[in-house]
Amino acid sequence: MKIGPKDWLFIALIGAVLAFFYFISSEEKTKKVPFDEPHRSSYEVFRNTGSKSEAEKGCDVCHNDTARPLPKGHPPKERCLFCHKLKQTAS
Ligand code: HEC
Ligand code: HEC
């Protein structure tokens, strides 16, 4: 059987779906941002602005090299909230 353009499209689609599931399953292993006192203001910024990049500007006030260093071997840390999800909060 000859594999035509439509078949390749189908194969690509399956690949994309698999990659997507792989992505969400690995994402869930990363710890969420705790919903507690130190993190309350980050949740507030997110709720008020609807913007993750605004909310994560506050992270390194505490999570910096002197106050609360990130663990050794931590992946590149731009965009905290890409990996560390905010918890679903009843607002
Ligand atoms: C006011 C200080 C403060 C700010 C701002 C802050 N954190 Fe934290 N963070 C802490 C402290 C203290 C802990 C450890 C105790 C705890 O779990 O709250 C912690 C723990 C964590 C943990 C580990 C949770 C766990 O389960 O072990 C993650 C992930 C985290 N912070 C992410 C973030 C992100 C992302 C932001 C920015 C949106 C942020 N933090 C802003 C103080 C802060
Ligand atoms: C590319 C994905 C990624 C980004 C971006 C990222 N992290 Fe992490 N972070 C991880 C992974 C993976 C771990 C390992 C442990 C885990 O599952 O949380 C980790 C661990 C941590 C821990 C320790 C959690 C513990 O075990 O107590 C803290 C605190 C933390 N990150 C904060 C931050 C902050 C603050 C930022 C933004 C400045 C950030 N991270 C950005 C992926 C990421």
Coordinates of N, CA, C and O and ligand atoms in Angstrom, one line a residue:
M1 N 0.8 -1.2 0.0 CA 0.0 0.0 0.0 C 0.9 1.2 0.0 O 1.9 1.3 0.7
K2 N 0.5 2.2 -0.8 CA 1.2 3.5 -0.9 C 0.7 4.4 0.2 O -0.5 4.6 0.4
I3 N 1.7 5.1 0.8 CA 1.3 6.1 1.8 C 1.2 7.5 1.2 O 2.2 8.0 0.7
G4 N 0.0 8.0 1.1 CA -0.3 9.2 0.4 C -0.3 10.4 1.4 O -0.2 10.2 2.6
P5 N -0.5 11.6 0.9 CA -0.5 12.8 1.8 C -1.5 12.7 2.9 O -1.2 13.1 4.0
K6 N -2.7 12.2 2.6 CA -3.7 12.1 3.7 C -3.3 11.2 4.8 O -3.6 11.5 6.0
D7 N -2.6 10.1 4.4 CA -2.1 9.2 5.5 C -1.0 9.9 6.4 O -1.0 9.7 7.6
W8 N -0.2 10.7 5.7 CA 0.8 11.4 6.5 C 0.2 12.4 7.5 O 0.6 12.5 8.6
L9 N -0.9 13.0 7.0 CA -1.6 13.9 7.8 C -2.2 13.2 9.1 O -2.1 13.7 10.2
F10 N -2.7 12.0 8.8 CA -3.3 11.2 9.9 C -2.2 10.8 10.9 O -2.4 11.0 12.1
I11 N -1.0 10.4 10.4 CA 0.1 10.0 11.3 C 0.5 11.2 12.1 O 0.8 11.1 13.3
A12 N 0.6 12.4 11.4 CA 1.1 13.6 12.1 C 0.1 13.9 13.3 O 0.5 14.3 14.4
L13 N -1.2 13.7 13.0 CA -2.2 14.0 14.0 C -2.1 13.1 15.2 O -2.1 13.6 16.3
I14 N -1.9 11.8 15.0 CA -1.7 10.9 16.1 C -0.5 11.3 16.9 O -0.5 11.4 18.1
G15 N 0.6 11.7 16.2 CA 1.8 12.1 16.9 C 1.6 13.3 17.8 O 2.0 13.4 18.9
A16 N 0.8 14.3 17.2 CA 0.5 15.5 18.0 C -0.3 15.2 19.2 O 0.0 15.7 20.3
V17 N -1.2 14.3 19.1 CA -2.1 13.9 20.2 C -1.2 13.2 21.3 O -1.3 13.6 22.5
L18 N -0.4 12.3 20.9 CA 0.5 11.6 21.9 C 1.4 12.6 22.6 O 1.6 12.6 23.8
A19 N 2.0 13.5 21.8 CA 2.9 14.6 22.4 C 2.1 15.4 23.4 O 2.7 15.7 24.4
F20 N 0.9 15.7 23.1 CA 0.1 16.5 23.9 C -0.1 15.8 25.3 O 0.0 16.4 26.3
F21 N -0.5 14.5 25.2 CA -0.7 13.8 26.5 C 0.6 13.6 27.3 O 0.6 13.7 28.5
Y22 N 1.7 13.4 26.5 CA 3.0 13.4 27.2 C 3.2 14.7 28.0 O 3.6 14.7 29.1
F23 N 2.9 15.8 27.3 CA 3.2 17.1 27.9 C 2.4 17.3 29.1 O 2.9 17.7 30.1
I24 N 1.1 17.0 29.1 CA 0.3 17.3 30.3 C 0.6 16.3 31.4 O 0.5 16.7 32.6
S25 N 1.0 15.1 31.1 CA 1.3 14.2 32.2 C 2.7 14.6 32.9 O 2.8 14.5 34.1
S26 N 3.6 15.1 32.1 CA 4.9 15.4 32.8 C 4.7 16.7 33.5 O 5.3 16.9 34.6
E27 N 3.9 17.6 33.0 CA 3.6 18.9 33.7 C 3.1 18.7 35.1 O 3.4 19.4 36.0
E28 N 2.2 17.6 35.2 CA 1.6 17.5 36.5 C 2.5 17.0 37.6 O 2.1 17.0 38.8
K29 N 3.7 16.5 37.3 CA 4.6 16.1 38.3 C 5.3 17.3 39.0 O 5.8 17.1 40.1
T30 N 5.3 18.4 38.4 CA 5.9 19.6 39.0 C 5.0 20.1 40.1 O 3.8 20.2 40.0
K31 N 5.7 20.5 41.2 CA 4.9 20.9 42.3 C 4.1 22.2 42.0 O 4.6 23.1 41.3
K32 N 2.9 22.3 42.6 CA 2.1 23.5 42.4 C 2.6 24.6 43.4 O 3.2 24.3 44.4
V33 N 2.2 25.8 43.0 CA 2.5 26.9 44.0 C 1.5 26.7 45.1 O 0.3 26.6 45.0
P34 N 2.1 26.6 46.4 CA 1.2 26.4 47.5 C 0.2 27.6 47.7 O 0.6 28.7 47.4
F35 N -1.0 27.3 48.1 CA -1.9 28.4 48.4 C -1.9 28.6 49.8 O -2.6 28.1 50.6
D36 N -0.8 29.4 50.3 CA -0.7 29.7 51.7 C -0.3 31.1 51.8 O -0.2 31.9 50.9
E37 N 0.1 31.5 53.0 CA 0.4 32.9 53.4 C 1.4 33.5 52.4 O 1.2 34.5 51.8
P38 N 2.6 32.9 52.3 CA 3.6 33.6 51.5 C 3.2 33.7 50.0 O 3.7 34.6 49.3
H39 N 2.3 32.9 49.5 CA 1.9 32.9 48.1 C 0.6 33.7 47.9 O 0.2 33.8 46.7
R40 N 0.0 34.1 48.9 CA -1.3 34.7 48.8 C -1.3 35.9 47.8 O -2.1 36.1 46.9
S41 N -0.2 36.8 47.9 CA -0.2 38.0 47.1 C 0.0 37.6 45.6 O -0.5 38.3 44.7
S42 N 0.8 36.5 45.3 CA 0.9 36.1 43.9 C -0.4 35.7 43.3 O -0.8 36.0 42.2
Y43 N -1.2 34.9 44.1 CA -2.6 34.5 43.7 C -3.4 35.8 43.5 O -4.2 35.8 42.5
E44 N -3.2 36.8 44.3 CA -4.0 38.0 44.2 C -3.7 38.7 42.9 O -4.6 39.2 42.2
V45 N -2.4 38.9 42.7 CA -2.0 39.6 41.4 C -2.6 38.9 40.2 O -3.1 39.5 39.3
F46 N -2.5 37.5 40.3 CA -3.1 36.8 39.1 C -4.6 37.0 39.0 O -5.1 37.2 37.9
R47 N -5.3 37.0 40.1 CA -6.7 37.2 40.1 C -7.1 38.6 39.6 O -8.0 38.7 38.8
N48 N -6.3 39.6 40.0 CA -6.6 40.9 39.6 C -6.2 41.3 38.2 O -6.8 42.1 37.5
T49 N -5.1 40.7 37.7 CA -4.6 41.1 36.4 C -4.9 40.0 35.3 O -4.9 40.3 34.2
G50 N -5.2 38.8 35.8 CA -5.4 37.7 34.9 C -4.1 37.3 34.1 O -4.2 36.7 33.1
S51 N -3.0 37.8 34.6 CA -1.8 37.6 33.9 C -0.7 36.8 34.6 O -0.3 37.2 35.7
K52 N -0.3 35.7 34.1 CA 0.7 34.9 34.8 C 2.0 35.6 34.8 O 2.8 35.5 35.8
S53 N 2.4 36.3 33.7 CA 3.7 36.9 33.7 C 3.7 38.1 34.7 O 4.8 38.4 35.3
E54 N 2.6 38.7 35.0 CA 2.6 39.7 36.1 C 2.8 39.0 37.5 O 3.6 39.4 38.3
A55 N 2.0 37.9 37.7 CA 2.1 37.2 39.0 C 3.5 36.7 39.3 O 3.9 36.8 40.4
E56 N 4.2 36.2 38.3 CA 5.4 35.6 38.6 C 6.6 36.6 38.8 O 7.7 36.2 39.2
K57 N 6.3 37.9 38.5 CA 7.3 38.9 38.8 C 7.6 38.9 40.3 O 8.7 39.3 40.7
G58 N 6.6 38.5 41.1 CA 6.9 38.6 42.6 C 7.7 37.4 43.1 O 8.1 37.4 44.2
C59 N 7.8 36.4 42.4 CA 8.4 35.1 42.9 C 9.8 35.3 43.4 O 10.1 34.8 44.5
D60 N 10.6 36.1 42.7 CA 12.0 36.1 43.1 C 12.3 37.1 44.3 O 13.4 37.3 44.7
V61 N 11.2 37.7 44.8 CA 11.4 38.5 46.0 C 11.8 37.5 47.1 O 12.6 37.8 48.0
C62 N 11.2 36.3 47.1 CA 11.6 35.3 48.1 C 12.4 34.2 47.5 O 13.4 33.7 48.1
H63 N 12.1 33.7 46.3 CA 12.9 32.6 45.7 C 14.0 33.2 44.9 O 14.0 33.2 43.7
N64 N 15.0 33.7 45.7 CA 16.2 34.1 45.0 C 17.4 33.5 45.7 O 17.3 32.7 46.6
D65 N 18.6 33.8 45.3 CA 19.8 33.1 45.7 C 20.1 33.2 47.2 O 20.7 32.4 47.8
T66 N 19.6 34.3 47.8 CA 19.9 34.5 49.2 C 18.8 34.1 50.2 O 19.1 33.4 51.1
A67 N 17.5 34.4 49.8 CA 16.5 34.1 50.7 C 16.1 32.6 50.7 O 16.2 31.9 51.7
R68 N 15.5 32.2 49.6 CA 15.1 30.8 49.4 C 15.6 30.2 48.1 O 14.9 30.2 47.1
P69 N 16.9 29.8 48.1 CA 17.5 29.4 46.8 C 16.7 28.2 46.2 O 16.2 27.4 47.0
L70 N 16.6 28.2 44.9 CA 15.9 27.0 44.3 C 16.9 25.8 44.4 O 18.1 26.0 44.6
P71 N 16.3 24.6 44.4 CA 17.1 23.4 44.6 C 18.2 23.3 43.5 O 18.0 23.9 42.4
K72 N 19.3 22.7 43.8 CA 20.3 22.4 42.8 C 19.7 21.7 41.6 O 18.9 20.8 41.8
G73 N 20.2 22.1 40.4 CA 19.7 21.4 39.2 C 18.3 21.8 38.8 O 17.7 21.1 38.0
H74 N 17.9 22.9 39.4 CA 16.5 23.4 39.0 C 16.6 23.8 37.5 O 17.6 24.4 37.1
P75 N 15.6 23.5 36.7 CA 15.6 23.8 35.3 C 15.6 25.4 35.1 O 15.3 26.1 36.1
P76 N 15.9 25.9 33.9 CA 15.9 27.3 33.7 C 14.6 27.9 34.2 O 13.5 27.4 34.1
K77 N 14.8 29.0 34.9 CA 13.7 29.5 35.8 C 12.9 30.6 35.3 O 12.0 31.2 36.0
E78 N 13.0 31.0 34.0 CA 12.1 32.0 33.5 C 10.7 31.4 33.4 O 10.6 30.2 33.2
R79 N 9.8 32.2 33.7 CA 8.4 31.7 33.6 C 8.0 30.6 34.6 O 7.6 29.5 34.2
C80 N 8.1 30.9 35.8 CA 7.8 30.0 36.9 C 6.5 29.3 36.7 O 6.4 28.1 36.9
L81 N 5.5 30.1 36.3 CA 4.1 29.5 36.3 C 3.8 28.6 35.1 O 2.8 28.0 35.0
F82 N 4.8 28.6 34.2 CA 4.7 27.6 33.1 C 4.7 26.2 33.7 O 4.0 25.3 33.2
C83 N 5.6 26.0 34.6 CA 5.8 24.7 35.2 C 5.1 24.5 36.5 O 4.5 23.5 36.8
H84 N 5.2 25.5 37.4 CA 4.5 25.4 38.7 C 3.2 26.1 38.6 O 3.1 27.3 38.5
K85 N 2.2 25.2 38.5 CA 0.8 25.8 38.3 C 0.3 26.4 39.5 O 0.6 25.9 40.6
L86 N -0.6 27.4 39.4 CA -1.4 27.9 40.5 C -2.4 26.9 40.8 O -3.0 26.2 39.9
K87 N -2.8 26.7 42.1 CA -3.9 25.9 42.4 C -5.2 26.5 42.0 O -5.3 27.7 42.0
Q88 N -6.2 25.7 41.7 CA -7.5 26.2 41.4 C -8.1 26.7 42.7 O -8.1 26.0 43.8
T89 N -8.5 27.9 42.8 CA -9.0 28.5 44.0 C -10.4 28.9 43.8 O -10.8 29.4 42.8
A90 N -11.2 28.7 44.8 CA -12.6 29.2 44.8 C -12.5 30.7 45.0 O -12.0 31.2 46.0
S91 N -12.9 31.5 44.0 CA -12.7 33.0 44.2 C -14.1 33.6 44.1 O -15.1 33.0 43.8
Ligands
HEC1 C1 6.6 36.0 50.3 C2 7.6 35.1 49.9 C3 7.3 34.1 48.7 C4 6.8 34.5 47.4 C5 6.5 35.9 46.9 C6 6.8 33.3 46.7 N1 7.1 32.2 47.5 FE1 7.1 30.3 46.9 N2 7.6 29.7 48.8 C7 7.9 30.5 49.8 C8 8.1 29.8 51.0 C9 8.3 30.4 52.4 C10 8.0 28.4 50.6 C11 8.1 27.1 51.5 C12 6.9 27.0 52.4 C13 5.6 26.9 51.7 O1 5.3 25.8 51.1 O2 4.9 27.9 51.6 C14 7.7 28.4 49.2 C15 7.6 27.2 48.5 C16 7.3 27.2 47.1 C17 7.3 26.0 46.3 C18 7.4 24.6 46.8 C19 6.1 24.0 47.2 C20 6.3 22.6 47.7 O3 5.3 21.9 47.5 O4 7.3 22.3 48.2 C21 7.0 26.4 45.0 C22 6.8 25.5 43.8 C23 6.9 27.8 45.0 N3 7.1 28.3 46.3 C24 6.7 28.6 43.9 C25 6.5 30.0 43.9 C26 6.2 30.8 42.7 C27 6.0 30.2 41.3 C28 6.1 32.1 43.1 C29 5.6 33.3 42.3 C30 4.3 33.1 41.7 C31 6.4 32.1 44.5 N4 6.6 30.8 45.0 C32 6.4 33.3 45.3 C33 7.8 31.9 49.8 C34 7.4 32.7 48.7
HEC2 C1 11.0 24.5 33.1 C2 10.1 24.3 34.2 C3 10.3 25.1 35.5 C4 10.3 26.5 35.6 C5 10.2 27.5 34.5 C6 10.5 26.7 37.0 N1 10.5 25.5 37.8 FE1 10.8 25.3 39.8 N2 10.9 23.3 39.6 C7 10.8 22.6 38.4 C8 11.0 21.2 38.6 C9 10.9 20.1 37.6 C10 11.3 21.1 40.0 C11 11.7 19.8 40.7 C12 10.8 19.4 41.8 C13 9.3 19.6 41.6 O1 8.7 18.7 41.0 O2 8.8 20.6 41.9 C14 11.3 22.4 40.6 C15 11.4 22.8 41.9 C16 11.2 24.0 42.5 C17 11.2 24.3 43.9 C18 11.4 23.3 45.0 C19 10.2 22.6 45.3 C20 10.5 21.6 46.5 O3 10.8 20.5 46.2 O4 10.3 22.1 47.6 C21 10.9 25.6 44.0 C22 10.7 26.4 45.3 C23 10.7 26.2 42.7 N3 10.9 25.2 41.8 C24 10.4 27.5 42.4 C25 10.4 28.1 41.2 C26 10.3 29.5 40.9 C27 10.2 30.6 42.0 C28 10.4 29.6 39.5 C29 10.5 31.0 38.8 C30 11.6 31.9 39.2 C31 10.5 28.3 39.0 N4 10.5 27.4 40.0 C32 10.5 28.0 37.6 C33 10.5 23.2 37.2 C34 10.4 24.5 36.9

